[in-house]
Amino acid sequence: MSEKFVYDENLASTYEKYTRLLGKVAEADETAAFLERLSKGGVALELGIGNGRVAVPLSERGVKVEGIDNSDSMLKLLAERTDLIKGWKGDIARFRAEKPYDLVYCVYSTFTLLSTREEQIACLRSAAEALQENGLVVLEVRVPPLDGLIGGQKTTTTFVDHENTFVNAVIHDPVNQNLTSTILWFSGTSVRRLPQRVRYVYHQELDTMAECVGLQLAERWGDWASGAFTNESKSHISVYRRTGL
Ligand SMILES: C[S@@+](CC[C@H](N)C(=O)[O-])C[C@H]1O[C@@H](n2cnc3c(N)ncnc32)[C@H](O)[C@@H]1O
């Protein structure tokens, strides 16, 4: 099993501000509306629930939401925010649900934080097994950001305002489809360092992995407003149903 980058206190304490600056908090209600449509009033399970950025607005729409996360610090943020959502500690690469769910979802490319193919397939298998008969799996996955690499590296500025600058330094490992990055967050006179590793995956490989565990693509969109997935899309939202394998 690969070394894990667990969200520690440093990452958790800045998560809300970080996601707010990137527009991900503002986006969460649209994400929740999309997921509410697919949950059909049932029970949903979020993989990598974090601080409840999406789970809280989904729960406010009347969907019963539960979630798994492997970070004590992130689960603490969730618990401080609401007692309506049951969150428990576990690894989304291998989990066993105690009951069937109408919807299992994993957003913000959390799926790619599983940095090996084996872990990603195991996650899809666990998700498929956690579904009730007509249940759905929804994944929001980033299109591999491989443009602009020089010598297997790139450094980009991903956000700037009057107080904050995010600089992302990435190293590409093509053999393992890994991108190991360090986000340097300059704010005033301080610099924070946020490390991360992902295993990028194209949508067609994702479909093949899903098919291996009895899931079939039902819908694919380019954004939460159900815009088309095109060559210009930066991510996709893929909806899978069980095939009964
Ligand atoms: C990018 S954040 C997304 C959080 C939340 N879903 C959101 O959309 O804001 C990824 C979350 O997944 C959790 N995570 C990462 N790898 C995990 C794993 N193997 N098992 C369980 N949780 C994991 C992290 O602790 C973090 O809370």
mmCIF file of C-alpha atoms and ligand atoms in Angstrom:
data_model
loop_
_atom_site.group_PDB
_atom_site.id
_atom_site.type_symbol
_atom_site.label_atom_id
_atom_site.label_comp_id
_atom_site.label_asym_id
_atom_site.label_seq_id
_atom_site.Cartn_x
_atom_site.Cartn_y
_atom_site.Cartn_z
ATOM 1 C CA MET A 1 0.000 0.000 0.000
ATOM 2 C CA SER A 2 1.246 3.504 -0.845
ATOM 3 C CA GLU A 3 2.297 6.086 1.748
ATOM 4 C CA LYS A 4 -0.776 8.171 2.645
ATOM 5 C CA PHE A 5 -1.005 11.955 2.855
ATOM 6 C CA VAL A 6 -3.508 12.231 5.709
ATOM 7 C CA TYR A 7 -5.118 15.669 6.227
ATOM 8 C CA ASP A 8 -3.445 16.867 9.416
ATOM 9 C CA GLU A 9 -4.302 19.732 11.767
ATOM 10 C CA ASN A 10 -2.385 22.195 9.555
ATOM 11 C CA LEU A 11 -4.477 21.323 6.485
ATOM 12 C CA ALA A 12 -7.768 21.055 8.374
ATOM 13 C CA SER A 13 -7.372 24.415 10.110
ATOM 14 C CA THR A 14 -7.040 26.192 6.746
ATOM 15 C CA TYR A 15 -9.491 24.075 4.714
ATOM 16 C CA GLU A 16 -12.559 26.304 5.004
ATOM 17 C CA LYS A 17 -10.668 29.459 4.013
ATOM 18 C CA TYR A 18 -8.764 27.661 1.259
ATOM 19 C CA THR A 19 -11.924 26.248 -0.357
ATOM 20 C CA ARG A 20 -13.780 29.551 0.086
ATOM 21 C CA LEU A 21 -11.036 31.458 -1.750
ATOM 22 C CA LEU A 22 -11.195 28.938 -4.609
ATOM 23 C CA GLY A 23 -14.980 29.289 -4.950
ATOM 24 C CA LYS A 24 -15.658 25.750 -3.733
ATOM 25 C CA VAL A 25 -17.849 26.882 -0.803
ATOM 26 C CA ALA A 26 -19.997 29.007 -3.142
ATOM 27 C CA GLU A 27 -20.286 26.022 -5.500
ATOM 28 C CA ALA A 28 -21.440 23.600 -2.784
ATOM 29 C CA ASP A 29 -25.144 24.428 -2.993
ATOM 30 C CA GLU A 30 -25.222 23.654 -6.719
ATOM 31 C CA THR A 31 -23.397 20.376 -5.985
ATOM 32 C CA ALA A 32 -25.972 19.577 -3.282
ATOM 33 C CA ALA A 33 -28.865 20.313 -5.685
ATOM 34 C CA PHE A 34 -27.392 17.891 -8.227
ATOM 35 C CA LEU A 35 -26.894 15.169 -5.593
ATOM 36 C CA GLU A 36 -30.364 15.730 -4.108
ATOM 37 C CA ARG A 37 -31.898 14.916 -7.511
ATOM 38 C CA LEU A 38 -30.058 11.580 -7.622
ATOM 39 C CA SER A 39 -30.617 10.600 -3.999
ATOM 40 C CA LYS A 40 -34.402 10.444 -4.550
ATOM 41 C CA GLY A 41 -35.098 11.238 -0.906
ATOM 42 C CA GLY A 42 -33.005 8.313 0.316
ATOM 43 C CA VAL A 43 -29.790 7.974 2.305
ATOM 44 C CA ALA A 44 -26.432 9.164 0.922
ATOM 45 C CA LEU A 45 -22.861 8.255 1.853
ATOM 46 C CA GLU A 46 -20.002 10.684 1.128
ATOM 47 C CA LEU A 47 -16.496 9.277 0.651
ATOM 48 C CA GLY A 48 -13.974 11.738 2.113
ATOM 49 C CA ILE A 49 -16.652 13.891 3.736
ATOM 50 C CA GLY A 50 -14.164 16.414 5.119
ATOM 51 C CA ASN A 51 -15.687 19.375 6.942
ATOM 52 C CA GLY A 52 -19.094 18.775 5.342
ATOM 53 C CA ARG A 53 -18.667 21.431 2.625
ATOM 54 C CA VAL A 54 -21.154 19.499 0.431
ATOM 55 C CA ALA A 55 -22.712 17.156 3.001
ATOM 56 C CA VAL A 56 -24.111 20.015 5.117
ATOM 57 C CA PRO A 57 -26.047 21.762 2.297
ATOM 58 C CA LEU A 58 -27.203 18.335 1.046
ATOM 59 C CA SER A 59 -28.481 17.472 4.510
ATOM 60 C CA GLU A 60 -30.198 20.885 4.704
ATOM 61 C CA ARG A 61 -32.118 19.844 1.591
ATOM 62 C CA GLY A 62 -33.605 16.940 3.545
ATOM 63 C CA VAL A 63 -31.295 14.138 2.406
ATOM 64 C CA LYS A 64 -29.970 11.918 5.189
ATOM 65 C CA VAL A 65 -26.190 12.030 4.778
ATOM 66 C CA GLU A 66 -23.425 9.966 6.358
ATOM 67 C CA GLY A 67 -19.722 10.046 5.583
ATOM 68 C CA ILE A 68 -16.304 8.465 5.897
ATOM 69 C CA ASP A 69 -12.988 10.236 6.347
ATOM 70 C CA ASN A 70 -9.548 9.107 7.495
ATOM 71 C CA SER A 71 -8.647 12.439 9.131
ATOM 72 C CA ASP A 72 -9.519 13.027 12.790
ATOM 73 C CA SER A 73 -9.002 16.756 12.230
ATOM 74 C CA MET A 74 -11.497 16.923 9.353
ATOM 75 C CA LEU A 75 -14.054 14.768 11.212
ATOM 76 C CA LYS A 76 -13.727 17.141 14.171
ATOM 77 C CA LEU A 77 -14.598 20.098 11.912
ATOM 78 C CA LEU A 78 -17.664 18.207 10.670
ATOM 79 C CA ALA A 79 -18.800 17.349 14.206
ATOM 80 C CA GLU A 80 -18.373 20.987 15.302
ATOM 81 C CA ARG A 81 -20.564 22.069 12.399
ATOM 82 C CA THR A 82 -23.529 19.693 12.719
ATOM 83 C CA ASP A 83 -24.848 16.751 14.697
ATOM 84 C CA LEU A 84 -27.246 15.740 11.905
ATOM 85 C CA ILE A 85 -24.544 13.977 9.889
ATOM 86 C CA LYS A 86 -22.912 10.780 11.093
ATOM 87 C CA GLY A 87 -19.243 10.796 10.105
ATOM 88 C CA TRP A 88 -16.874 7.980 10.958
ATOM 89 C CA LYS A 89 -13.196 7.266 10.574
ATOM 90 C CA GLY A 90 -12.264 4.874 7.804
ATOM 91 C CA ASP A 91 -10.338 4.430 4.579
ATOM 92 C CA ILE A 92 -12.381 4.987 1.428
ATOM 93 C CA ALA A 93 -10.054 2.567 -0.360
ATOM 94 C CA ARG A 94 -11.575 -0.274 1.605
ATOM 95 C CA PHE A 95 -14.726 0.154 3.615
ATOM 96 C CA ARG A 96 -17.698 -1.978 4.417
ATOM 97 C CA ALA A 97 -21.073 -0.282 4.746
ATOM 98 C CA GLU A 98 -23.381 -1.463 7.489
ATOM 99 C CA LYS A 99 -26.468 -0.696 5.425
ATOM 100 C CA PRO A 100 -27.326 -0.095 1.758
ATOM 101 C CA TYR A 101 -27.294 3.475 0.405
ATOM 102 C CA ASP A 102 -29.289 5.147 -2.368
ATOM 103 C CA LEU A 103 -26.313 7.316 -3.292
ATOM 104 C CA VAL A 104 -22.569 6.978 -2.697
ATOM 105 C CA TYR A 105 -20.660 10.054 -3.812
ATOM 106 C CA CYS A 106 -17.090 11.342 -3.830
ATOM 107 C CA VAL A 107 -16.456 14.933 -4.928
ATOM 108 C CA TYR A 108 -13.630 17.437 -5.454
ATOM 109 C CA SER A 109 -11.391 14.725 -6.976
ATOM 110 C CA THR A 110 -11.033 13.055 -3.583
ATOM 111 C CA PHE A 111 -11.075 9.732 -5.466
ATOM 112 C CA THR A 112 -7.679 10.585 -7.021
ATOM 113 C CA LEU A 113 -6.154 11.002 -3.548
ATOM 114 C CA LEU A 114 -6.079 7.192 -3.661
ATOM 115 C CA SER A 115 -2.668 7.062 -5.272
ATOM 116 C CA THR A 116 -2.617 3.520 -6.666
ATOM 117 C CA ARG A 117 -4.793 1.742 -9.229
ATOM 118 C CA GLU A 118 -5.463 -1.045 -6.714
ATOM 119 C CA GLU A 119 -6.813 1.406 -4.116
ATOM 120 C CA GLN A 120 -9.001 3.128 -6.689
ATOM 121 C CA ILE A 121 -10.525 -0.180 -7.841
ATOM 122 C CA ALA A 122 -11.028 -1.276 -4.226
ATOM 123 C CA CYS A 123 -12.830 2.012 -3.518
ATOM 124 C CA LEU A 124 -15.157 1.511 -6.496
ATOM 125 C CA ARG A 125 -15.809 -2.063 -5.381
ATOM 126 C CA SER A 126 -16.675 -0.943 -1.838
ATOM 127 C CA ALA A 127 -18.933 1.796 -3.248
ATOM 128 C CA ALA A 128 -20.742 -0.657 -5.548
ATOM 129 C CA GLU A 129 -21.270 -3.088 -2.653
ATOM 130 C CA ALA A 130 -22.662 -0.287 -0.483
ATOM 131 C CA LEU A 131 -25.490 0.484 -2.931
ATOM 132 C CA GLN A 132 -29.044 -0.618 -2.660
ATOM 133 C CA GLU A 133 -30.401 -2.187 -5.845
ATOM 134 C CA ASN A 134 -31.208 1.047 -7.736
ATOM 135 C CA GLY A 135 -28.524 3.077 -6.051
ATOM 136 C CA LEU A 136 -26.020 5.316 -7.817
ATOM 137 C CA VAL A 137 -22.356 6.208 -7.441
ATOM 138 C CA VAL A 138 -21.354 9.790 -8.319
ATOM 139 C CA LEU A 139 -17.722 10.809 -8.789
ATOM 140 C CA GLU A 140 -16.394 14.302 -9.479
ATOM 141 C CA VAL A 141 -12.947 13.805 -10.984
ATOM 142 C CA ARG A 142 -10.502 16.304 -12.414
ATOM 143 C CA VAL A 143 -9.307 15.873 -16.001
ATOM 144 C CA PRO A 144 -5.560 15.107 -15.673
ATOM 145 C CA PRO A 145 -3.802 18.523 -15.615
ATOM 146 C CA LEU A 146 -0.783 17.427 -17.648
ATOM 147 C CA ASP A 147 -0.469 20.541 -19.821
ATOM 148 C CA GLY A 148 2.600 22.739 -19.371
ATOM 149 C CA LEU A 149 4.919 20.158 -17.810
ATOM 150 C CA ILE A 150 8.592 20.744 -18.597
ATOM 151 C CA GLY A 151 11.024 18.020 -17.607
ATOM 152 C CA GLY A 152 8.238 16.368 -15.618
ATOM 153 C CA GLN A 153 7.575 19.452 -13.478
ATOM 154 C CA LYS A 154 5.532 22.611 -13.470
ATOM 155 C CA THR A 155 4.877 25.495 -11.131
ATOM 156 C CA THR A 156 1.689 27.508 -11.518
ATOM 157 C CA THR A 157 -0.028 30.299 -9.648
ATOM 158 C CA THR A 158 -3.524 28.988 -8.969
ATOM 159 C CA PHE A 159 -4.979 31.923 -7.007
ATOM 160 C CA VAL A 160 -4.110 35.546 -6.247
ATOM 161 C CA ASP A 161 -5.903 38.300 -4.363
ATOM 162 C CA HIS A 162 -4.675 41.279 -2.334
ATOM 163 C CA GLU A 163 -3.737 39.046 0.631
ATOM 164 C CA ASN A 164 -3.187 35.532 -0.680
ATOM 165 C CA THR A 165 -1.181 33.788 -3.389
ATOM 166 C CA PHE A 166 -1.285 30.048 -4.048
ATOM 167 C CA VAL A 167 1.687 28.645 -5.939
ATOM 168 C CA ASN A 168 1.453 24.969 -6.884
ATOM 169 C CA ALA A 169 4.695 23.067 -7.592
ATOM 170 C CA VAL A 170 4.067 19.673 -9.192
ATOM 171 C CA ILE A 171 6.238 16.668 -10.021
ATOM 172 C CA HIS A 172 4.936 14.127 -12.533
ATOM 173 C CA ASP A 173 5.562 10.394 -12.154
ATOM 174 C CA PRO A 174 4.177 8.978 -15.428
ATOM 175 C CA VAL A 175 4.914 5.351 -14.524
ATOM 176 C CA ASN A 176 2.489 5.475 -11.608
ATOM 177 C CA GLN A 177 0.228 8.238 -13.016
ATOM 178 C CA ASN A 178 1.051 10.272 -9.915
ATOM 179 C CA LEU A 179 1.273 14.031 -9.495
ATOM 180 C CA THR A 180 2.958 14.990 -6.242
ATOM 181 C CA SER A 181 2.430 18.626 -5.418
ATOM 182 C CA THR A 182 3.169 21.229 -2.812
ATOM 183 C CA ILE A 183 0.882 24.219 -2.599
ATOM 184 C CA LEU A 184 2.706 27.205 -1.141
ATOM 185 C CA TRP A 185 0.174 29.617 0.358
ATOM 186 C CA PHE A 186 1.675 33.069 0.809
ATOM 187 C CA SER A 187 -0.420 35.294 3.058
ATOM 188 C CA GLY A 188 0.990 38.478 4.579
ATOM 189 C CA THR A 189 4.430 37.466 5.843
ATOM 190 C CA SER A 190 3.561 33.789 6.369
ATOM 191 C CA VAL A 191 3.932 30.804 4.051
ATOM 192 C CA ARG A 192 2.016 27.571 4.548
ATOM 193 C CA ARG A 193 2.963 24.352 2.811
ATOM 194 C CA LEU A 194 0.152 22.004 1.774
ATOM 195 C CA PRO A 195 1.393 18.687 0.324
ATOM 196 C CA GLN A 196 -0.703 16.329 -1.788
ATOM 197 C CA ARG A 197 -0.365 13.346 -4.099
ATOM 198 C CA VAL A 198 -2.924 12.178 -6.626
ATOM 199 C CA ARG A 199 -3.167 9.334 -9.083
ATOM 200 C CA TYR A 200 -4.742 11.011 -12.120
ATOM 201 C CA VAL A 201 -7.178 9.024 -14.174
ATOM 202 C CA TYR A 202 -8.890 9.744 -17.495
ATOM 203 C CA HIS A 203 -12.647 9.204 -17.726
ATOM 204 C CA GLN A 204 -12.300 6.171 -19.986
ATOM 205 C CA GLU A 205 -9.991 4.378 -17.553
ATOM 206 C CA LEU A 206 -12.422 5.254 -14.770
ATOM 207 C CA ASP A 207 -15.269 3.659 -16.741
ATOM 208 C CA THR A 208 -13.190 0.503 -17.261
ATOM 209 C CA MET A 209 -12.334 0.264 -13.556
ATOM 210 C CA ALA A 210 -16.013 0.803 -12.720
ATOM 211 C CA GLU A 211 -17.087 -1.905 -15.157
ATOM 212 C CA CYS A 212 -14.652 -4.333 -13.469
ATOM 213 C CA VAL A 213 -16.617 -4.018 -10.218
ATOM 214 C CA GLY A 214 -20.121 -4.117 -11.702
ATOM 215 C CA LEU A 215 -20.796 -0.419 -12.305
ATOM 216 C CA GLN A 216 -21.933 1.081 -15.602
ATOM 217 C CA LEU A 217 -21.865 4.711 -16.689
ATOM 218 C CA ALA A 218 -25.350 6.259 -16.591
ATOM 219 C CA GLU A 219 -24.600 10.006 -17.005
ATOM 220 C CA ARG A 220 -21.557 12.221 -17.469
ATOM 221 C CA TRP A 221 -21.499 16.009 -17.137
ATOM 222 C CA GLY A 222 -18.871 18.744 -17.316
ATOM 223 C CA ASP A 223 -20.178 20.647 -14.286
ATOM 224 C CA TRP A 224 -22.798 20.592 -11.525
ATOM 225 C CA ALA A 225 -25.227 22.595 -13.672
ATOM 226 C CA SER A 226 -25.367 19.564 -16.033
ATOM 227 C CA GLY A 227 -23.264 21.289 -18.705
ATOM 228 C CA ALA A 228 -21.782 19.043 -21.400
ATOM 229 C CA PHE A 229 -18.444 17.289 -20.846
ATOM 230 C CA THR A 230 -16.203 18.571 -23.664
ATOM 231 C CA ASN A 231 -12.539 18.879 -24.661
ATOM 232 C CA GLU A 232 -12.456 22.118 -22.643
ATOM 233 C CA SER A 233 -13.816 20.595 -19.406
ATOM 234 C CA LYS A 234 -11.525 20.736 -16.392
ATOM 235 C CA SER A 235 -13.407 17.973 -14.574
ATOM 236 C CA HIS A 236 -16.315 15.605 -15.013
ATOM 237 C CA ILE A 237 -19.169 14.347 -12.934
ATOM 238 C CA SER A 238 -19.764 10.694 -13.663
ATOM 239 C CA VAL A 239 -22.820 8.792 -12.482
ATOM 240 C CA TYR A 240 -22.713 4.986 -12.331
ATOM 241 C CA ARG A 241 -25.398 2.405 -11.683
ATOM 242 C CA ARG A 242 -25.021 -1.255 -10.777
ATOM 243 C CA THR A 243 -24.994 -3.786 -13.578
ATOM 244 C CA GLY A 244 -25.681 -6.721 -11.280
ATOM 245 C CA LEU A 245 -22.337 -8.533 -11.833
HETATM 246 C C1 LIG B 1 -10.296 17.368 -1.080
HETATM 247 S S1 LIG B 1 -10.909 17.001 0.512
HETATM 248 C C2 LIG B 1 -12.645 16.955 0.142
HETATM 249 C C3 LIG B 1 -13.507 17.141 1.366
HETATM 250 C C4 LIG B 1 -14.986 17.316 1.053
HETATM 251 N N1 LIG B 1 -15.498 16.132 0.414
HETATM 252 C C5 LIG B 1 -15.191 18.520 0.154
HETATM 253 O O1 LIG B 1 -15.662 18.317 -0.951
HETATM 254 O O2 LIG B 1 -14.865 19.626 0.562
HETATM 255 C C6 LIG B 1 -10.514 15.292 0.670
HETATM 256 C C7 LIG B 1 -11.042 14.645 1.930
HETATM 257 O O3 LIG B 1 -10.862 13.242 1.801
HETATM 258 C C8 LIG B 1 -10.242 12.733 2.979
HETATM 259 N N2 LIG B 1 -9.451 11.549 2.568
HETATM 260 C C9 LIG B 1 -8.354 11.528 1.775
HETATM 261 N N3 LIG B 1 -7.935 10.266 1.569
HETATM 262 C C10 LIG B 1 -8.805 9.471 2.266
HETATM 263 C C11 LIG B 1 -8.907 8.062 2.457
HETATM 264 N N4 LIG B 1 -8.035 7.208 1.898
HETATM 265 N N5 LIG B 1 -9.911 7.591 3.230
HETATM 266 C C12 LIG B 1 -10.793 8.443 3.814
HETATM 267 N N6 LIG B 1 -10.753 9.782 3.658
HETATM 268 C C13 LIG B 1 -9.770 10.293 2.891
HETATM 269 C C14 LIG B 1 -9.429 13.881 3.522
HETATM 270 O O4 LIG B 1 -9.183 13.750 4.908
HETATM 271 C C15 LIG B 1 -10.313 15.076 3.188
HETATM 272 O O5 LIG B 1 -11.227 15.337 4.218
#
